[in-house]
Every structure is written in C-alpha cells, then in structure tokens.
mmCIF file of C-alpha atoms and ligand atoms in Angstrom:
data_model
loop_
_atom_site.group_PDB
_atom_site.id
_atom_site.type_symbol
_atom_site.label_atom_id
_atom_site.label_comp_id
_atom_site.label_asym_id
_atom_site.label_seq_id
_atom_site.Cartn_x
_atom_site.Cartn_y
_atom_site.Cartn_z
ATOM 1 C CA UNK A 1 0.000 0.000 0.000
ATOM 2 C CA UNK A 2 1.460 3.252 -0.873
ATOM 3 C CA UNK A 3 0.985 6.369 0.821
ATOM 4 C CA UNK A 4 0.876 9.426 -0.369
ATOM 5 C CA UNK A 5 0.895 12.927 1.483
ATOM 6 C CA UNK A 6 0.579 15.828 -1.172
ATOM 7 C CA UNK A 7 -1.062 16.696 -4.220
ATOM 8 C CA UNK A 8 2.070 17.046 -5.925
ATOM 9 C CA UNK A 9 3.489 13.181 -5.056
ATOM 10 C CA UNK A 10 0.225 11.951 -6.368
ATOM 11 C CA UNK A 11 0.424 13.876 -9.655
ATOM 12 C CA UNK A 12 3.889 12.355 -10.287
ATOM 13 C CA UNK A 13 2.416 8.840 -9.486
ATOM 14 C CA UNK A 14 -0.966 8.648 -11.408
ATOM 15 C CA UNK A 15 -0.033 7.998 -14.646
ATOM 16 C CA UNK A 16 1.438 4.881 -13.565
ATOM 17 C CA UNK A 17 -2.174 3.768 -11.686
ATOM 18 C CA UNK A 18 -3.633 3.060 -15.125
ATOM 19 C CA UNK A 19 -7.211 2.888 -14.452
ATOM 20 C CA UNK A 20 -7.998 3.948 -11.034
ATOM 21 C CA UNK A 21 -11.237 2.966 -8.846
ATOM 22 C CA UNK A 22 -11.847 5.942 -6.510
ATOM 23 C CA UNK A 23 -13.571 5.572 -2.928
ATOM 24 C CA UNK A 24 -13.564 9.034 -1.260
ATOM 25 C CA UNK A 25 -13.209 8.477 2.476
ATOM 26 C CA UNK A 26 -13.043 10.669 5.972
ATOM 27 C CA UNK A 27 -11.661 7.145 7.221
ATOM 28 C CA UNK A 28 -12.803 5.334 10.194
ATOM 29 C CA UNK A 29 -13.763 2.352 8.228
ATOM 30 C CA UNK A 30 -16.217 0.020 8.050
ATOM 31 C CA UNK A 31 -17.661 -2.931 6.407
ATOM 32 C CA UNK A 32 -19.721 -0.041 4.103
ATOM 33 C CA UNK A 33 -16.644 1.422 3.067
ATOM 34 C CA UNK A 34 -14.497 -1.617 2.222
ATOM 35 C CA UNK A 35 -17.860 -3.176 0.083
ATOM 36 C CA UNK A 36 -17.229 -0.157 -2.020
ATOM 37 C CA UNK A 37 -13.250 -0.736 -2.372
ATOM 38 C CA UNK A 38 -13.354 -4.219 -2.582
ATOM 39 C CA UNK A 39 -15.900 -3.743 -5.840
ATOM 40 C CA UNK A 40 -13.325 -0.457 -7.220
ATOM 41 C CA UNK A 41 -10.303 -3.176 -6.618
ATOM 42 C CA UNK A 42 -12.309 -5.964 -9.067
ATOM 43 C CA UNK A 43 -13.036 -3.130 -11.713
ATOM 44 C CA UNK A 44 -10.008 -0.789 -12.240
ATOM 45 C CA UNK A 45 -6.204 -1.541 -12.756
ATOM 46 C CA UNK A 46 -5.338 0.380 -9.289
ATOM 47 C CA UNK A 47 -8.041 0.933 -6.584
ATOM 48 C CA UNK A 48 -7.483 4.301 -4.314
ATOM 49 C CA UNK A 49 -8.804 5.773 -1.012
ATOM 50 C CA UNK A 50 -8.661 9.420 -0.223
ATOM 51 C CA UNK A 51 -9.084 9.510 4.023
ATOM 52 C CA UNK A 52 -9.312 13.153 4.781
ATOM 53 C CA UNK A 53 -11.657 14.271 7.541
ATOM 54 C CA UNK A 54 -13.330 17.398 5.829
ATOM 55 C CA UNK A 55 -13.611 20.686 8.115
ATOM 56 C CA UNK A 56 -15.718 22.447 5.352
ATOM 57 C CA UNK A 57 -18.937 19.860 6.014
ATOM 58 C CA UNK A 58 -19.008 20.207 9.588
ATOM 59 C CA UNK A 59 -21.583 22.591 11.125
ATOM 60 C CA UNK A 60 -19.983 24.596 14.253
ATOM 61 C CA UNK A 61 -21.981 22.317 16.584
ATOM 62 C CA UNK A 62 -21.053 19.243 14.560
ATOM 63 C CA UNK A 63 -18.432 16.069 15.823
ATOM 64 C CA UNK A 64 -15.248 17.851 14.068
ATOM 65 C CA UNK A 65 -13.065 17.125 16.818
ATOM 66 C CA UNK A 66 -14.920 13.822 18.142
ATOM 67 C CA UNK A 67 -15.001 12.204 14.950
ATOM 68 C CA UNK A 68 -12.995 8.647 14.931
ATOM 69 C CA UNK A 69 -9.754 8.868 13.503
ATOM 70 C CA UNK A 70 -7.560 5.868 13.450
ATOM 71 C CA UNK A 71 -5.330 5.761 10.276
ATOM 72 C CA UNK A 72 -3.006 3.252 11.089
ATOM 73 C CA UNK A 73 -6.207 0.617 11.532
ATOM 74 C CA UNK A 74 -8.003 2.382 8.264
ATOM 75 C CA UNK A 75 -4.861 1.715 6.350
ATOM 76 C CA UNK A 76 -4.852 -2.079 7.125
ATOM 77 C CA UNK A 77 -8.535 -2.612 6.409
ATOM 78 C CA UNK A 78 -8.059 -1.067 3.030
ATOM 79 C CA UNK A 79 -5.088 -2.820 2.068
ATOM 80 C CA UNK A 80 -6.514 -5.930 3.196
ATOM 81 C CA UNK A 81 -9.517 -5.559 0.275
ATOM 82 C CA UNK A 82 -6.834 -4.870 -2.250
ATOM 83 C CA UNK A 83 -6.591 -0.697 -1.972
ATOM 84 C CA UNK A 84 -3.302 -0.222 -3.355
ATOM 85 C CA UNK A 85 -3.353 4.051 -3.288
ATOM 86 C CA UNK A 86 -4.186 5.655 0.024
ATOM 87 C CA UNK A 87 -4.403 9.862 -0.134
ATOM 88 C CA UNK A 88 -3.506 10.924 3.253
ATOM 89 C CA UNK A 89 -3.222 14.953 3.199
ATOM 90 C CA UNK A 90 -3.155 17.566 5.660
ATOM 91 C CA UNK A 91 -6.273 20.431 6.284
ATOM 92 C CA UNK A 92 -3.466 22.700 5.460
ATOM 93 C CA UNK A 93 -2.349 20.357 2.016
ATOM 94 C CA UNK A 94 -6.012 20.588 0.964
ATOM 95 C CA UNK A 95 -7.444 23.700 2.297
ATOM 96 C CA UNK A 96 -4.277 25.845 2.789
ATOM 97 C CA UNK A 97 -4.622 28.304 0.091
ATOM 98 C CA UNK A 98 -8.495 27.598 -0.928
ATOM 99 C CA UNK A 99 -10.863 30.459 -1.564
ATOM 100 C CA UNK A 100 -12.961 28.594 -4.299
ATOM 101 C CA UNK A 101 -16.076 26.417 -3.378
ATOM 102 C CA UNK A 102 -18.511 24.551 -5.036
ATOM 103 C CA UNK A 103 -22.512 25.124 -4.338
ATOM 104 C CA UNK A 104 -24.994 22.513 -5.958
ATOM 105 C CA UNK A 105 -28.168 24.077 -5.532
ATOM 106 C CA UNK A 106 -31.880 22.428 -6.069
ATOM 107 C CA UNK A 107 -30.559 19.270 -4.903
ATOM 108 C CA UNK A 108 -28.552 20.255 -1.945
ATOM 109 C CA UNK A 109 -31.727 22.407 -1.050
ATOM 110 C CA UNK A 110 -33.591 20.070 0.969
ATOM 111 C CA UNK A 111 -33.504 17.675 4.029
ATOM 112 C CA UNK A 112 -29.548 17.836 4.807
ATOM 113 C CA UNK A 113 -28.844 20.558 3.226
ATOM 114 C CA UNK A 114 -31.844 22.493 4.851
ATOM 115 C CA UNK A 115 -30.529 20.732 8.529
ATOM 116 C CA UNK A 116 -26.951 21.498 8.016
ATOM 117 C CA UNK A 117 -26.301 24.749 6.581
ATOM 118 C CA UNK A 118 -22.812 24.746 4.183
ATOM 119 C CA UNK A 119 -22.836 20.916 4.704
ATOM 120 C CA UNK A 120 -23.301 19.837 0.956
ATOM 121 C CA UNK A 121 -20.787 23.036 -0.195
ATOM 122 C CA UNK A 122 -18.789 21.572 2.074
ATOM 123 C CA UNK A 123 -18.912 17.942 0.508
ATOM 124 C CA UNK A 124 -18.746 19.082 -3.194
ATOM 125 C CA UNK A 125 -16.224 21.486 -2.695
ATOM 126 C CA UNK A 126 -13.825 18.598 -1.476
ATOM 127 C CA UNK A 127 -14.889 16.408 -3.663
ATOM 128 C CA UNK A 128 -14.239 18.259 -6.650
ATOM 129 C CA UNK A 129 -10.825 19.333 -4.966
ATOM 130 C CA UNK A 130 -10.217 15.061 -4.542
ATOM 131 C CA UNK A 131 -11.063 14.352 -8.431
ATOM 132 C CA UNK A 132 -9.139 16.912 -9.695
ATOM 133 C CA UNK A 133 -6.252 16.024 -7.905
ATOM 134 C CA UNK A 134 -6.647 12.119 -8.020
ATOM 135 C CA UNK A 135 -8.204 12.004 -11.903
ATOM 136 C CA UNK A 136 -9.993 8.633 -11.146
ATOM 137 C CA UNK A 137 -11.775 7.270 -13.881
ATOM 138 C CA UNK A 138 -14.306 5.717 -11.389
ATOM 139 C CA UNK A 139 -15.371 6.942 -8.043
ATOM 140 C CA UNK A 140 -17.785 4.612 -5.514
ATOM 141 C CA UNK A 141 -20.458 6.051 -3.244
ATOM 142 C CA UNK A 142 -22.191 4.571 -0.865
ATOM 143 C CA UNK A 143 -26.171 5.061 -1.002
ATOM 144 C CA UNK A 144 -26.495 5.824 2.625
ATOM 145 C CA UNK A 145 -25.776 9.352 1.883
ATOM 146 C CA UNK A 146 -28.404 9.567 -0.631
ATOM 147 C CA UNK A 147 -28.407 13.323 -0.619
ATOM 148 C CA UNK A 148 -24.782 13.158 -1.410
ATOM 149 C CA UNK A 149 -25.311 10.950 -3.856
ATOM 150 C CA UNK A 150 -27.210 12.732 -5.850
ATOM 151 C CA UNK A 151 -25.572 16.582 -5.245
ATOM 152 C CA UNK A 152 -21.911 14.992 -6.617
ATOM 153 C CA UNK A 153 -23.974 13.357 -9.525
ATOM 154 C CA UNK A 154 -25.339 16.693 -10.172
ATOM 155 C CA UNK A 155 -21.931 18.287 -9.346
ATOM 156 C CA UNK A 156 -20.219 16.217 -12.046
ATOM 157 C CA UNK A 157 -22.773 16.625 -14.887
ATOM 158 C CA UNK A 158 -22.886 20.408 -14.306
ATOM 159 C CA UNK A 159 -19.349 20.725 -14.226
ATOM 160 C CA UNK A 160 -18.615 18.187 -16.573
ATOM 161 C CA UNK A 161 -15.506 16.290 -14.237
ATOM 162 C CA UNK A 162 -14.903 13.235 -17.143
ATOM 163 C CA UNK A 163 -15.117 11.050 -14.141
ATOM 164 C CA UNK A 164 -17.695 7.306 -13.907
ATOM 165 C CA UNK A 165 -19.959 7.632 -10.531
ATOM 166 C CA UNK A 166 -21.092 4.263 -9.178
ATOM 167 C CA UNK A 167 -23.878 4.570 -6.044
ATOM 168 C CA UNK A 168 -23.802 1.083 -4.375
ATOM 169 C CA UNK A 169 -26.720 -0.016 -1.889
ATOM 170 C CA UNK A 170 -25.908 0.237 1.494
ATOM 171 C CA UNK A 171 -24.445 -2.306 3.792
ATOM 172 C CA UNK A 172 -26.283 -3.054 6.592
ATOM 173 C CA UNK A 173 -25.781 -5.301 10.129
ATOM 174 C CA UNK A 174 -27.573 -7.686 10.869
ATOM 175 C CA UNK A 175 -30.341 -6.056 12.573
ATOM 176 C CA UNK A 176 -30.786 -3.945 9.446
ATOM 177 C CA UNK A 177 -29.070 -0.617 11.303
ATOM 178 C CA UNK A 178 -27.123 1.043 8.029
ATOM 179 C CA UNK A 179 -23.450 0.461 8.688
ATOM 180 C CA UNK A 180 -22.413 4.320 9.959
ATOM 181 C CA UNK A 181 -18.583 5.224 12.023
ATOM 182 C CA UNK A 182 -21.240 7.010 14.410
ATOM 183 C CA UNK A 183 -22.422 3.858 15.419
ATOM 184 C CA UNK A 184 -19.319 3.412 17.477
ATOM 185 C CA UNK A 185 -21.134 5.923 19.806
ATOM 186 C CA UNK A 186 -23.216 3.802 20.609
ATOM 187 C CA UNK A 187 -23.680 1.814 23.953
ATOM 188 C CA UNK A 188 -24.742 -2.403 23.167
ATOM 189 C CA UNK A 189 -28.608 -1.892 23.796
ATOM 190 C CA UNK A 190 -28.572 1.467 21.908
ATOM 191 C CA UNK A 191 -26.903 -0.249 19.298
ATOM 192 C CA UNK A 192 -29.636 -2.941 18.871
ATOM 193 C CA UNK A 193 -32.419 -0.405 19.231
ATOM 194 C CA UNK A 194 -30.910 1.910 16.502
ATOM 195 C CA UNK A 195 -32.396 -0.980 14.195
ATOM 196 C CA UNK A 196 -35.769 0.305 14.695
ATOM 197 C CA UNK A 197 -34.821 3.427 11.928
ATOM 198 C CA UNK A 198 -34.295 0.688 9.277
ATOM 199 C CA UNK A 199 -37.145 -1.496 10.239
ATOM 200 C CA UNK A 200 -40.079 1.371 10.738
ATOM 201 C CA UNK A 201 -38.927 3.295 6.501
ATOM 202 C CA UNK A 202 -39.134 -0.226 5.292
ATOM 203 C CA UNK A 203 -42.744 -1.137 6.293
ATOM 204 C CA UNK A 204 -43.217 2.921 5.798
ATOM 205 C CA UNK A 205 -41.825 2.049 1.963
ATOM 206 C CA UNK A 206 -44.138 -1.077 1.599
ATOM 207 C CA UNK A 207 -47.190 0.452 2.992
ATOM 208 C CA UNK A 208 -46.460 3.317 0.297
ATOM 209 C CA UNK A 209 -46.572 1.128 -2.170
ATOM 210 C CA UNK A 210 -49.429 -0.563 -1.948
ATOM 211 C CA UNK A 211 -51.493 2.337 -1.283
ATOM 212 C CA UNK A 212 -49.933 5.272 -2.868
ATOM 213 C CA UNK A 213 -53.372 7.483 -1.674
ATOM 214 C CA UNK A 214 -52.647 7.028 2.294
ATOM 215 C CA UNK A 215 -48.849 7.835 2.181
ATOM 216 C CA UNK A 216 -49.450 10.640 4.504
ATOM 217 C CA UNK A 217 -50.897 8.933 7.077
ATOM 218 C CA UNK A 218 -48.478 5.941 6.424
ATOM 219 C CA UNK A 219 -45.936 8.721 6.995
ATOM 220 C CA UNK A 220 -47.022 10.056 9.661
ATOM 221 C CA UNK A 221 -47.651 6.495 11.748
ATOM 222 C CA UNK A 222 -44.377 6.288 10.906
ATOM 223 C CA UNK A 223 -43.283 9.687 12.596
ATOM 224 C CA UNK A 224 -45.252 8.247 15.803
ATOM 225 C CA UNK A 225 -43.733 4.984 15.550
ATOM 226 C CA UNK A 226 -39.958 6.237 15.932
ATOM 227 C CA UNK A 227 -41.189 9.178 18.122
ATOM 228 C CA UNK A 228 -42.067 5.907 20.822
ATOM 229 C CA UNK A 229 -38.797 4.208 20.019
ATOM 230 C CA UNK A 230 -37.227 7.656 21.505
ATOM 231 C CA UNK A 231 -36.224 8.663 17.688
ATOM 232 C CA UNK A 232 -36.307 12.246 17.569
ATOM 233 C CA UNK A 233 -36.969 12.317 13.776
ATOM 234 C CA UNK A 234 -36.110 15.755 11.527
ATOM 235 C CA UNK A 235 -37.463 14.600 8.371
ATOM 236 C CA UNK A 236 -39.361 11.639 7.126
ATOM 237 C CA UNK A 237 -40.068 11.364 3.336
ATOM 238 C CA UNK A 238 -40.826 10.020 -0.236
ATOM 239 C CA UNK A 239 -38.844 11.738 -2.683
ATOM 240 C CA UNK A 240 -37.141 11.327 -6.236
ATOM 241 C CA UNK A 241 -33.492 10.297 -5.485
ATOM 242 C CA UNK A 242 -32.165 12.089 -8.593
ATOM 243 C CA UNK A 243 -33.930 15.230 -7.886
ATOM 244 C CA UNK A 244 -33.818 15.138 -3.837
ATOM 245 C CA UNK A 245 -37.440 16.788 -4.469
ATOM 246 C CA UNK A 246 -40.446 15.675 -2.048
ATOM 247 C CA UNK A 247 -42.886 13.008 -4.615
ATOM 248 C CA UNK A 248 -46.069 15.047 -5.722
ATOM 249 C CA UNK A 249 -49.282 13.926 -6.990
ATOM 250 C CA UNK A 250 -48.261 14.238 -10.384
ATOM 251 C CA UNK A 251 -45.896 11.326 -9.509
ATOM 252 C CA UNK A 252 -48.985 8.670 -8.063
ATOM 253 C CA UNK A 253 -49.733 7.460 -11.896
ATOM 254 C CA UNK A 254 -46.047 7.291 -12.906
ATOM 255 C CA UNK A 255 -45.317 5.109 -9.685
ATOM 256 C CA UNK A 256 -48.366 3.064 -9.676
ATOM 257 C CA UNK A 257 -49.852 3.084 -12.766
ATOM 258 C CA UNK A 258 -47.173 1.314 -14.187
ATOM 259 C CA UNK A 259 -45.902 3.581 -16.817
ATOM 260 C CA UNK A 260 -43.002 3.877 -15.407
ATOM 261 C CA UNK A 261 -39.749 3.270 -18.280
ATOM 262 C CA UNK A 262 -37.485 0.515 -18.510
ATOM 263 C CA UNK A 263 -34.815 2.734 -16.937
ATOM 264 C CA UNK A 264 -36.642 3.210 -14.251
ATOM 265 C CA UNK A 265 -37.948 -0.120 -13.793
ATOM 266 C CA UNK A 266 -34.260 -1.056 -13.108
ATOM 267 C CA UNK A 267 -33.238 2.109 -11.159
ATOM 268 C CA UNK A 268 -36.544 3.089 -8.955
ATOM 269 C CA UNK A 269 -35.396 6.164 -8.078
ATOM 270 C CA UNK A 270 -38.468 6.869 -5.714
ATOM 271 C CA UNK A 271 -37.446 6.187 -1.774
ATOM 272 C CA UNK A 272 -38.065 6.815 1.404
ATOM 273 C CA UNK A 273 -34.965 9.213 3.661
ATOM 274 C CA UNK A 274 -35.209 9.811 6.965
ATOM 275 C CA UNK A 275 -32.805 11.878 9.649
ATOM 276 C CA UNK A 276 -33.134 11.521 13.427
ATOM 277 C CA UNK A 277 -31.900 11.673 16.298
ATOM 278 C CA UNK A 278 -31.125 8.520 18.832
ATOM 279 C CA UNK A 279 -29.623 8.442 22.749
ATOM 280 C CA UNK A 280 -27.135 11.682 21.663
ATOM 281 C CA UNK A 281 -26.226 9.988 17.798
ATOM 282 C CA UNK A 282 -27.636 11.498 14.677
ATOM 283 C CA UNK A 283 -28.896 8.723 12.087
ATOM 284 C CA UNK A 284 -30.040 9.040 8.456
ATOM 285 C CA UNK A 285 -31.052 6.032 6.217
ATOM 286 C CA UNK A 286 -33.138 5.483 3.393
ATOM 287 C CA UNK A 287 -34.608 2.734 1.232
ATOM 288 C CA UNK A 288 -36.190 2.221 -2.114
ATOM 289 C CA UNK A 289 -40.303 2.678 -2.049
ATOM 290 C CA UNK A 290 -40.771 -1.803 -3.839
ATOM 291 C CA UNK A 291 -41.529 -1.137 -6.799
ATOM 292 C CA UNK A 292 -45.024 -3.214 -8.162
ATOM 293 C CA UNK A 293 -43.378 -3.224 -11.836
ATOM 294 C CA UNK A 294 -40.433 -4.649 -10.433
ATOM 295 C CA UNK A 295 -41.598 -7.477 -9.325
HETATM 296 O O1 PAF B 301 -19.009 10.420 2.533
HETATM 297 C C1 PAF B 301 -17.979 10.893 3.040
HETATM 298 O O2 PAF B 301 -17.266 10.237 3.803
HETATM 299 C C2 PAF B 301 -17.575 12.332 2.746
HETATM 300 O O3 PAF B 301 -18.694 13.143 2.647
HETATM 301 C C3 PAF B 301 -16.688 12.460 1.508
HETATM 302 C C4 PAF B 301 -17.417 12.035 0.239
HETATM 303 C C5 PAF B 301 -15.435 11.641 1.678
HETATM 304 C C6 PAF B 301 -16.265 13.926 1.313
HETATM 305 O O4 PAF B 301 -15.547 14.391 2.408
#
C-alpha cells in the first residue's frame, strides 16, 4: 500500500495507476466502506482511497473534533480488500490556500442541506478538490448518503468532471441498522435499538406502495412509531433520489400506474430518507419505495 501525502506526489504517481477505482473516504472504516473498495479493486487496474476528515462539512456544533480517527487501523482494512493508493493529506495540504467552493443548488436544497447549513458546499467542494487532484476514472459512493449521492452526480454533470460515478446499496448489520462510524457511539442496547430506523422506513416504503393514496398517514404512523422508540426524527419522506425533491401527486400514476420506463424499472429512483436523532447519535437512512413493476 502506498501512501501518499501531497497533491504534488500523487500527480507524479498517477499515470502509472492506469485505471484507477476511486472511494472518497473521511476514514474510520467500516464494512460499508471496504464493500465499495473491494468492488473499485475488481473493476479498475489500481483501486485508491482518499481519508481526509473534511472541516468544510461540519456545522460549528457538529463532531469535528470527536469524529474517529484511526489511520493506522483504516490503512490495514483497506489494504486488506486490495486498496493499493491511500491519499492521506493535511487540512493545510487541501485547504491551505483555498478560496474557491462549489454550491450545488436544487438538490442540496432540501432535508440535509436544509438541517446542516454549508454541509453539501462543504462535501462538493472537497470532492471536486479530490477528483481533480486524483483524476480517477471511477469513483464509488455509498447510497447511505443519498443526498450526497445525488448533489456529486449533479456536481459532475454540471461541471462536466470526465469522471464514472457508481452509487452502491448500502451495507447493513444484521439487525438492518445502516453500517455508519457514528455507530461506534453507541452503547450495546442502543446499538440494537438503533435498528428500529431501518425497520419502521421499510414497512413505511411497503405500505407506500401498496397504497400510494394514504402515504401521509403511512408517513405520519411512521413519525409516531420512531417518536415511541425515543427517535427524535427531523425529516421523514418520499422523494425522487435524482432530484432530492419531495414526490407530488403528479408522480402517483407514474409510480403506480405502471408507466413507469425501462430505466426506471431497473433504477426506482423513488425512496423513502429519513434523519433523526437517537440516545445523543444522529442517524439518516433510506430505502427504495418496492416497486409493483419490479416485481
Ligand atoms: O461520505 C464521506 O465520507 C464524505 O462526505 C466524503 C465524500 C469523503 C467527502 O468528504
């Protein structure tokens, strides 16, 4: 595993990388993470990380200084899944002399972005910073952040960054709790109860779509539900994953009526996000709304 420290050591070495996988990291690893580099690894020549813990998408009340880092243990995990690059820089290598940032607006409007101010400039700023020093021809993101997801998909077409996105479903434990470093905050039982997130959107997603007419109420049982789990939720929604827009009426026929394209057959980009809060820990997941066509 090599690695390296500054932008200008990686611009000597990437033209010997040949194709390069890309999995963007603020480290602390987990099984969600090395799903992503394990998959860059099987499709590119050379298969990099980036582990940079990003001060521009923390809020001022946000886990900056809390937030897990263990390099040494990140760098093992990595290697041991084939990552052959790791991109290790500084806050001053990166963000020493920057006065540029990036703002994806429509998409970044919503939900995170309207919960944590700067968040997403934070995110795409970096991110464009990472590809245009790194050049990948792939880069893996996991689904978890779907709001992320879909502002650096927006980001890249905008800007036109020749770079291939791939969004891979999120890994999950056992219980169903999305894989997350913030569950290392929690205690064993509040581990296990975290699960209740993933459980309550995915009857939430099947009651949906069965009866498109009573998603409001199947919403807002939902909202109750969590609320006497001791979820604190911020948000609860249907929405288009591309446009990170709340589904309208207009959408009921396309979803239901099956008239829905063969592209989006495949990709159902309609799913349910949620954000809340759990004993002190701040959760988001999502999951697609089953699809009757797909079936
Ligand atoms: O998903 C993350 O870990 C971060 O938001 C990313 C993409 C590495 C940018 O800092």
């Amino acid at each position: 595993m090599k690695v390296i420290r500054t932008i200008a050591e990686f611009r000597n070495h990437r033209e010997s990388f040949g194709k390069l996988g890309f999995v963007p990291t603020m480290g602390a690893l987990h099984q969600g993470h090395l799903s992503l580099m394990e998959q860059s690894a099987k499709e590119n020549d050379t298969s990099a990380i980036s582990i940079f813990v990003n001060p521009l998408q923390f809020g001022p009340n946000e886990d900056l200084s809390k937030y897990p880092r263990q390099e040494a243990e990140d760098l093992e995990m990595a290697s041991s899944v084939g990552v052959k690059v790791a991109f290790c820089p500084s806050v001053e290598e990166m963000l020493g002399r920057n006065t540029t940032s990036v703002t994806v607006s429509g998409v970044s409007d919503l939900f995170e972005g309207e919960k944590r101010p700067g968040h997403f400039t934070g995110v795409a700023t970096i991110v464009a910073q990472l590809f245009g020093i790194v050049q990948p021809n792939v880069a893996y993101f996991g689904l978890k952040d779907l709001q992320q997801c879909a502002v650096i998909r927006q980001m890249v077409d905008d800007l036109c960054i020749p770079v291939e996105l791939k969004f891979c479903e999120t890994v999950r434990e056992p219980s169903g709790l999305a894989m997350s470093s913030r569950n290392n905050y929690f205690s064993p039982d509040e581990f296990e109860r975290a699960s209740n997130l993933n459980r309550v959107i995915v009857v939430c997603a099947k009651e949906i779509a069965e009866d498109f007419e009573n998603r409001k109420s199947a919403i807002e049982s939902a909202i109750n539900e969590l609320a006497n789990l001791e979820f604190e939720v911020q948000y609860l929604e249907l929405v288009n994953s591309l446009t990170m827009q709340p589904v309208t009426d207009q959408k009921v026929g396309q979803i239901l009526s099956q008239k829905l394209g063969q592209t989006e057959k495949e990709s159902n980009p309609y799913r349910i996000i949620v954000a809340a809060q759990f004993c002190g820990v701040r959760l988001i997941d999502n999951v697609p709304l089953p699809n009757p066509l797909a079936n």
